[in-house]
Short mmCIF file of C-alpha atoms and ligand atoms in Angstrom, two decimals:
data_model
loop_
_atom_site.label_atom_id
_atom_site.label_comp_id
_atom_site.label_asym_id
_atom_site.label_seq_id
_atom_site.Cartn_x
_atom_site.Cartn_y
_atom_site.Cartn_z
CA MET A 61 -0.14 0.01 0.37
CA SER A 62 1.38 3.29 -1.37
CA PHE A 63 0.87 6.98 1.24
CA ASP A 64 -0.14 9.88 -0.12
CA THR A 65 3.08 11.18 -0.14
CA SER A 66 1.84 14.64 -2.81
CA SER A 67 1.57 17.13 0.74
CA ALA A 68 4.32 19.45 0.48
CA ALA A 69 8.02 18.20 1.37
CA PHE A 70 9.20 19.63 5.24
CA VAL A 71 11.53 22.50 4.64
CA ASP A 72 13.34 24.14 6.94
CA SER A 73 14.48 28.73 7.26
CA PHE A 74 17.23 28.17 4.54
CA GLY A 75 15.17 26.70 1.95
CA ARG A 76 16.47 22.38 2.99
CA ALA A 77 14.42 19.75 1.99
CA VAL A 78 14.07 17.72 4.97
CA ARG A 79 14.62 13.42 2.14
CA TYR A 80 16.45 11.84 4.29
CA LEU A 81 16.02 10.51 8.11
CA ARG A 82 17.89 9.17 10.29
CA LEU A 83 16.09 6.13 12.82
CA SER A 84 18.13 5.57 16.03
CA VAL A 85 16.70 2.81 17.30
CA THR A 86 18.56 2.53 20.86
CA ASP A 87 21.22 4.34 22.59
CA ARG A 88 23.12 0.46 23.86
CA CYS A 89 25.44 -1.16 22.10
CA ASP A 90 27.92 -3.94 22.55
CA LEU A 91 31.43 -2.28 22.26
CA ARG A 92 32.58 0.78 23.87
CA CYS A 93 34.77 2.57 20.95
CA THR A 94 36.59 4.91 22.84
CA TYR A 95 36.00 7.89 19.66
CA CYS A 96 32.31 7.73 20.60
CA MET A 97 31.26 6.28 24.47
CA ALA A 98 33.02 6.41 28.13
CA GLU A 99 33.91 2.89 29.50
CA LYS A 100 31.26 2.97 31.98
CA MET A 101 27.68 4.36 30.38
CA LYS A 102 24.65 4.99 31.93
CA PHE A 103 21.54 3.58 29.01
CA LEU A 104 18.04 4.43 28.80
CA PRO A 105 15.56 2.22 30.49
CA ARG A 106 13.51 0.39 28.23
CA LYS A 107 10.16 2.38 29.23
CA ASP A 108 11.90 5.20 27.52
CA VAL A 109 12.63 3.76 24.16
CA LEU A 110 10.28 4.06 21.45
CA SER A 111 8.65 0.94 20.40
CA VAL A 112 8.77 -0.39 16.92
CA GLU A 113 5.22 0.99 16.47
CA GLU A 114 6.25 3.91 17.63
CA MET A 115 9.08 4.13 14.71
CA LEU A 116 6.80 3.57 12.30
CA LYS A 117 4.39 5.80 13.35
CA LEU A 118 6.99 8.76 13.40
CA ALA A 119 8.73 7.86 10.34
CA ARG A 120 5.48 7.59 7.64
CA ILE A 121 4.92 11.03 8.90
CA PHE A 122 8.19 11.99 7.35
CA VAL A 123 6.92 10.19 4.44
CA THR A 124 4.33 11.20 3.88
CA ARG A 125 6.44 15.10 3.64
CA GLY A 126 9.33 14.35 1.19
CA THR A 127 11.39 11.66 2.84
CA ARG A 128 13.40 9.19 0.92
CA LYS A 129 16.02 7.03 2.42
CA ILE A 130 15.31 5.53 6.03
CA ARG A 131 18.83 5.29 7.53
CA VAL A 132 18.46 3.49 10.70
CA THR A 133 21.30 3.59 13.21
CA GLY A 134 21.85 3.48 17.35
CA GLY A 135 23.73 2.48 19.70
CA GLU A 136 23.77 -0.70 17.86
CA PRO A 137 20.49 -1.76 15.77
CA LEU A 138 21.16 -5.09 15.74
CA VAL A 139 21.50 -4.92 19.17
CA ARG A 140 17.39 -5.12 19.49
CA SER A 141 16.15 -7.98 19.51
CA ASP A 142 12.72 -6.86 17.40
CA MET A 143 15.09 -4.93 15.25
CA MET A 144 14.28 -6.98 12.73
CA ASP A 145 10.09 -6.40 12.74
CA LEU A 146 11.67 -2.60 11.88
CA PHE A 147 12.78 -3.28 8.54
CA GLU A 148 9.95 -5.94 8.16
CA GLY A 149 7.92 -2.32 8.58
CA LEU A 150 9.47 -0.37 6.69
CA ALA A 151 10.03 -3.00 3.61
CA PRO A 152 6.16 -2.59 2.44
CA TRP A 153 7.36 1.79 1.86
CA ARG A 154 10.48 0.74 -0.35
CA ALA A 155 8.78 -2.05 -2.51
CA CYS A 156 5.93 0.41 -3.57
CA GLY A 157 8.28 3.43 -4.23
CA ASP A 158 7.43 5.94 -1.38
CA LEU A 159 11.28 5.37 -0.07
CA ASP A 160 13.75 5.57 -2.36
CA GLU A 161 15.98 3.38 0.22
CA ILE A 162 16.32 1.38 3.62
CA THR A 163 19.85 1.27 5.71
CA LEU A 164 21.50 0.85 8.33
CA THR A 165 25.16 1.87 10.00
CA THR A 166 25.87 -1.36 12.07
CA ASN A 167 29.25 -2.70 14.14
CA GLY A 168 29.07 -5.93 12.35
CA THR A 169 29.28 -8.08 15.00
CA LEU A 170 26.01 -9.00 14.28
CA LEU A 171 25.32 -9.30 10.85
CA ALA A 172 26.12 -12.04 10.35
CA ARG A 173 22.68 -13.49 12.01
CA TYR A 174 20.48 -11.00 10.07
CA ALA A 175 22.35 -10.21 7.03
CA GLU A 176 20.14 -12.07 4.91
CA ASP A 177 16.92 -11.20 7.04
CA LEU A 178 17.67 -7.28 5.69
CA THR A 179 18.03 -9.08 2.15
CA ARG A 180 15.26 -10.26 2.72
CA PHE A 181 13.48 -6.91 3.62
CA GLY A 182 14.98 -4.80 1.15
CA VAL A 183 17.54 -3.12 2.25
CA ARG A 184 20.80 -2.62 -0.16
CA ARG A 185 23.48 -1.27 1.28
CA VAL A 186 24.73 -0.70 4.70
CA ASN A 187 27.24 0.74 6.12
CA VAL A 188 29.97 -1.46 8.78
CA SER A 189 32.05 0.62 11.34
CA LEU A 190 35.96 -1.03 11.22
CA ASP A 191 38.69 1.27 11.88
CA THR A 192 41.37 -1.29 11.87
CA LEU A 193 42.05 -4.95 10.68
CA ASP A 194 44.47 -5.89 13.73
CA ALA A 195 42.80 -7.92 16.32
CA ASP A 196 44.54 -6.63 19.42
CA ARG A 197 44.10 -2.83 18.12
CA TYR A 198 40.40 -3.38 17.19
CA ARG A 199 40.11 -4.64 20.86
CA ALA A 200 41.70 -1.92 22.11
CA LEU A 201 39.50 0.60 20.21
CA THR A 202 36.48 -0.83 20.28
CA ARG A 203 37.25 -2.33 24.84
CA LEU A 204 35.55 -5.33 24.11
CA GLY A 205 35.01 -5.99 20.45
CA ASN A 206 35.99 -9.46 18.85
CA ILE A 207 37.40 -8.85 15.40
CA GLN A 208 36.47 -11.88 13.98
CA ARG A 209 32.75 -11.12 14.51
CA VAL A 210 32.69 -8.39 12.77
CA LEU A 211 34.67 -10.26 9.67
CA ASP A 212 32.08 -12.80 9.76
CA GLY A 213 29.27 -10.20 9.38
CA ILE A 214 30.90 -8.88 6.59
CA ASP A 215 31.44 -12.14 5.11
CA ALA A 216 27.61 -13.37 5.36
CA ALA A 217 26.75 -9.24 3.97
CA ARG A 218 28.62 -9.64 0.86
CA GLU A 219 26.89 -13.26 0.58
CA ALA A 220 23.28 -12.17 1.08
CA GLY A 221 24.29 -9.52 -1.89
CA LEU A 222 24.48 -6.45 0.47
CA ARG A 223 26.68 -3.68 -0.52
CA ILE A 224 29.05 -2.39 2.05
CA ARG A 225 30.58 0.79 2.12
CA LEU A 226 32.66 0.42 5.59
CA ASN A 227 32.95 3.15 7.94
CA ALA A 228 36.58 4.15 9.54
CA VAL A 229 36.87 6.57 11.89
CA ALA A 230 40.56 8.40 11.06
CA SER A 231 42.29 9.21 14.12
CA ARG A 232 46.61 9.83 14.33
CA GLY A 233 49.16 7.49 14.89
CA ALA A 234 48.45 3.61 14.21
CA PHE A 235 45.75 4.77 11.83
CA GLU A 236 48.14 6.53 9.65
CA GLU A 237 50.16 3.42 9.37
CA GLU A 238 46.94 0.79 8.47
CA VAL A 239 44.65 2.93 6.51
CA ASP A 240 46.42 1.74 2.86
CA ASP A 241 46.13 -1.89 4.53
CA LEU A 242 42.24 -0.70 4.98
CA ILE A 243 41.98 0.67 1.73
CA SER A 244 43.13 -2.46 0.13
CA PHE A 245 41.85 -4.18 2.10
CA ALA A 246 37.78 -3.04 1.42
CA HIS A 247 38.22 -2.37 -2.63
CA LEU A 248 39.34 -6.03 -2.47
CA ARG A 249 36.06 -7.43 -0.88
CA GLY A 250 33.98 -4.64 -4.13
CA MET A 251 33.87 -2.55 -0.92
CA ASP A 252 33.57 1.09 -0.51
CA LEU A 253 35.76 3.08 2.59
CA ALA A 254 34.84 6.18 4.35
CA ILE A 255 37.18 7.98 6.38
CA ILE A 256 35.37 10.07 8.91
CA GLU A 257 37.31 12.67 11.29
CA GLU A 258 36.33 12.47 14.75
CA MET A 259 33.52 15.23 15.76
CA PRO A 260 33.37 16.69 19.87
CA LEU A 261 30.20 14.78 21.22
CA GLY A 262 30.03 13.97 24.77
CA GLN A 263 33.48 12.98 26.82
CA THR A 264 34.76 9.75 26.72
CA GLY A 265 37.74 9.28 28.60
CA CYS A 266 40.23 9.86 25.53
CA ASP A 267 41.98 13.68 24.89
CA ARG A 268 40.40 14.06 21.28
CA GLY A 269 42.94 16.77 20.26
CA GLN A 270 45.36 13.42 20.55
CA SER A 271 43.82 11.06 18.71
CA CYS A 272 41.84 14.09 15.69
CA LEU A 273 43.50 13.67 12.21
CA SER A 274 42.31 16.43 9.73
CA ASN A 275 41.36 14.84 6.64
CA ALA A 276 43.06 17.35 4.64
CA THR A 277 46.52 15.99 6.33
CA LEU A 278 45.06 12.47 5.03
CA ARG A 279 44.13 12.79 2.13
CA LYS A 280 47.59 15.11 1.56
CA SER A 281 49.94 11.81 2.51
CA LEU A 282 47.44 8.89 0.98
CA SER A 283 47.92 11.31 -2.66
CA GLN A 284 51.03 10.36 -1.92
CA ARG A 285 51.03 7.13 -2.42
CA TRP A 286 47.35 6.55 -4.33
CA THR A 287 45.71 8.50 -8.03
CA LEU A 288 42.97 10.04 -6.48
CA THR A 289 39.94 11.15 -9.49
CA PRO A 290 37.33 13.15 -8.22
CA ALA A 291 34.29 10.69 -8.52
CA ARG A 292 30.10 10.73 -8.21
CA ASN A 293 29.16 10.25 -4.76
CA ASP A 294 26.04 7.42 -5.70
CA SER A 295 24.86 8.25 -1.80
CA GLY A 296 24.43 11.58 -1.89
CA GLY A 297 25.97 12.19 1.11
CA PRO A 298 28.27 14.26 2.66
CA ALA A 299 31.51 12.36 1.39
CA GLN A 300 34.17 13.63 -0.49
CA VAL A 301 34.45 10.52 -3.23
CA PHE A 302 37.67 9.64 -5.43
CA GLN A 303 38.28 6.78 -7.33
CA VAL A 304 41.78 5.08 -6.48
CA ALA A 305 43.25 3.79 -9.59
CA GLU A 306 45.59 1.40 -8.67
CA THR A 307 42.56 -1.21 -6.75
CA GLY A 308 39.15 0.83 -8.79
CA GLY A 309 37.83 1.27 -5.23
CA LYS A 310 36.15 4.23 -3.86
CA LEU A 311 37.54 6.37 -1.45
CA GLY A 312 35.15 8.81 0.83
CA PHE A 313 36.08 11.48 3.40
CA ILE A 314 33.59 13.19 5.50
CA SER A 315 35.11 15.46 7.09
CA PRO A 316 32.89 17.87 9.08
CA ILE A 317 35.76 19.22 10.96
CA SER A 318 37.90 20.37 8.62
CA CYS A 319 35.78 21.26 5.37
CA ASN A 320 31.91 22.24 6.10
CA PHE A 321 29.60 20.41 4.39
CA CYS A 322 25.90 21.76 5.97
CA ALA A 323 24.08 24.06 2.72
CA ALA A 324 23.76 20.94 1.23
CA CYS A 325 21.83 18.74 4.69
CA ASN A 326 18.84 17.68 3.84
CA ARG A 327 18.68 14.84 6.95
CA VAL A 328 17.24 14.88 10.36
CA ARG A 329 18.18 12.82 13.22
CA LEU A 330 15.06 11.04 15.63
CA SER A 331 16.72 9.71 18.82
CA CYS A 332 16.05 6.53 20.17
CA THR A 333 13.32 8.65 22.72
CA GLY A 334 11.30 9.99 20.22
CA ARG A 335 13.34 13.94 20.08
CA LEU A 336 13.58 14.79 16.35
CA PHE A 337 16.93 16.31 16.59
CA THR A 338 18.05 18.51 13.09
CA CYS A 339 21.76 18.79 13.53
CA LEU A 340 23.82 16.38 14.83
CA GLY A 341 25.96 19.61 15.71
CA ASP A 342 23.17 21.52 17.47
CA GLU A 343 21.33 20.61 21.01
CA GLY A 344 17.58 21.55 19.97
CA SER A 345 15.36 19.74 19.27
CA VAL A 346 11.63 18.65 20.27
CA ASP A 347 9.13 15.43 21.67
CA LEU A 348 7.08 14.04 18.64
CA ARG A 349 6.97 10.86 20.96
CA THR A 350 3.61 12.59 23.20
CA PRO A 351 2.60 14.29 19.85
CA ALA A 352 2.30 11.34 17.75
CA GLN A 353 0.17 10.16 20.87
CA ARG A 354 -2.06 13.16 20.18
CA SER A 355 -2.46 13.10 16.89
CA ASP A 356 0.10 13.22 13.13
CA ALA A 357 -1.31 16.94 13.29
CA ASP A 358 0.47 17.49 16.25
CA VAL A 359 3.49 15.71 15.20
CA ILE A 360 4.07 17.80 11.94
CA ALA A 361 3.34 20.51 13.17
CA ALA A 362 6.39 19.77 16.52
CA ILE A 363 8.52 18.94 13.75
CA ARG A 364 7.65 22.45 11.47
CA ASP A 365 8.83 24.19 14.51
CA ALA A 366 11.79 22.71 15.10
CA LEU A 367 12.93 23.19 11.35
CA TRP A 368 12.47 26.41 11.86
CA GLN A 369 15.80 26.41 14.45
CA LYS A 370 18.06 24.32 12.39
CA PRO A 371 20.53 25.92 12.84
CA GLU A 372 22.30 27.37 9.24
CA ARG A 373 25.47 25.23 10.33
CA HIS A 374 27.02 23.53 12.93
CA SER A 375 29.33 24.42 15.58
CA PHE A 376 32.32 22.09 15.78
CA ASP A 377 35.99 23.26 15.00
CA GLN A 378 39.45 22.07 15.21
CA ALA A 379 40.38 24.80 18.16
CA THR A 380 37.78 23.45 20.44
CA ILE A 381 38.11 19.65 19.57
CA SER A 382 39.35 18.31 22.98
CA SER A 383 36.60 20.14 24.64
CA PRO A 384 33.05 18.09 23.66
CA ASN A 385 30.97 20.86 21.93
CA LEU A 386 27.40 18.67 23.59
CA ASP A 387 27.40 16.42 26.08
CA ARG A 388 25.82 14.17 23.60
CA HIS A 389 27.74 10.91 22.80
CA MET A 390 27.70 9.81 19.48
CA SER A 391 25.20 6.85 20.12
CA VAL A 392 21.98 8.67 20.99
CA LEU A 393 21.72 9.93 17.29
CA GLY A 394 23.74 7.63 15.54
CA GLY A 395 26.03 9.69 12.75
N1 LIG B 596 27.43 1.10 16.08
C1 LIG B 596 27.03 1.62 14.70
C2 LIG B 596 28.16 1.35 14.34
O1 LIG B 596 28.69 1.70 15.17
O2 LIG B 596 29.08 1.98 12.94
C3 LIG B 596 25.86 2.64 14.49
C4 LIG B 596 26.23 4.10 15.55
S1 LIG B 596 27.26 5.03 15.15
C5 LIG B 596 27.08 6.09 16.24
C6 LIG B 596 27.31 5.36 13.81
C7 LIG B 596 28.85 5.65 13.30
O3 LIG B 596 29.18 7.27 13.85
C8 LIG B 596 29.70 4.88 13.10
O4 LIG B 596 30.57 4.60 12.21
C9 LIG B 596 31.12 5.39 14.01
O5 LIG B 596 32.03 4.95 13.18
C10 LIG B 596 30.84 6.87 14.13
N2 LIG B 596 31.43 7.88 15.09
C11 LIG B 596 31.12 6.84 16.48
N3 LIG B 596 31.41 8.01 17.19
C12 LIG B 596 32.49 9.26 15.77
C13 LIG B 596 32.72 10.67 16.76
N4 LIG B 596 32.79 10.67 17.91
N5 LIG B 596 33.33 10.79 15.65
C14 LIG B 596 32.73 10.47 14.33
N6 LIG B 596 32.31 9.94 14.15
C15 LIG B 596 32.04 8.54 15.22
FE1 LIG B 597 28.87 1.15 19.30
FE2 LIG B 597 29.09 2.26 17.34
FE3 LIG B 597 29.66 3.90 19.29
FE4 LIG B 597 31.39 1.63 18.71
S1 LIG B 597 30.59 3.80 17.45
S2 LIG B 597 30.34 2.42 20.26
S3 LIG B 597 29.61 0.42 17.39
S4 LIG B 597 27.87 2.76 18.88
#
């Protein structure tokens, strides 16, 4: 069944239409990546977290007003045992053309279990986060993780026919030494690789002033070893994408710190508690869970209000990288 999608799209005060909804389905995770979370985290009580039905109800309102793509993220989405119910609920929207894409960002530890289901529910591409190929370094970076589970997840996803983009957060030191191996690993397996600058969100117990590596610096050094030619960004996101001549694969740089891309922002983020954030780098948010218990019209009014407050651009910059701009951890909205 198709929705009536003829209503005017949601637009912010700078004329940017919302085409892309990121749905954070949980703040929980089976890892504690050093750039994302603190070692000890306090998670939300389950009653504060939206049910799958509530998520579908809110997502539907976005889809009827111009949203064409939904990314499920977290925390780690696949730690929620009812996640396949969400994908099953979204699947018909893509099948009937109301959505162009349903996708997922995952740390990959549970991907082997769910890869086939995801394909069955119309997911065609997933982003898998992997910052290193070294088992010890992976364990240190994630504080808990076993890299083999991610590698098995990647294999299962490829076998199930999912296209994969690896996401790696850039950092100084070992990452710079290993990045060539990550490029080869991804491209040999037909996967894209995106390198993300670390953003100052939440206290993690690690000094970002020590770890944060500018993509501008990294790209300069990569250009001495690889032939990078500007290429089309198929996902329409903020990554600057290059074709790597030596591998034939694609390498993207997502550079919120060194290269502001907010002018083309087409996305909003819904937290797992039902708060709508119009910008990852801004505290402004509105509650949609309560209005959803009343009527669609109330939700629509709340969304329009929030969009009116959407800032022109985020406020991350290199000078303040050591002290988080925001208390909120990345795991609240999932990127
Ligand atoms: N758990 C899933 C995962 O790791 O893919 C989804 C949520 S995670 C918060 C989404 C993405 O944000 C991951 O690619 C992760 O590497 C990235 N990320 C986490 N903290 C970050 C930070 N401080 N700066 C930049 N990217 C970050
Ligand atoms: Fe978990 Fe993803 Fe954050 Fe790592 S980046 S702690 S996997 S939510």
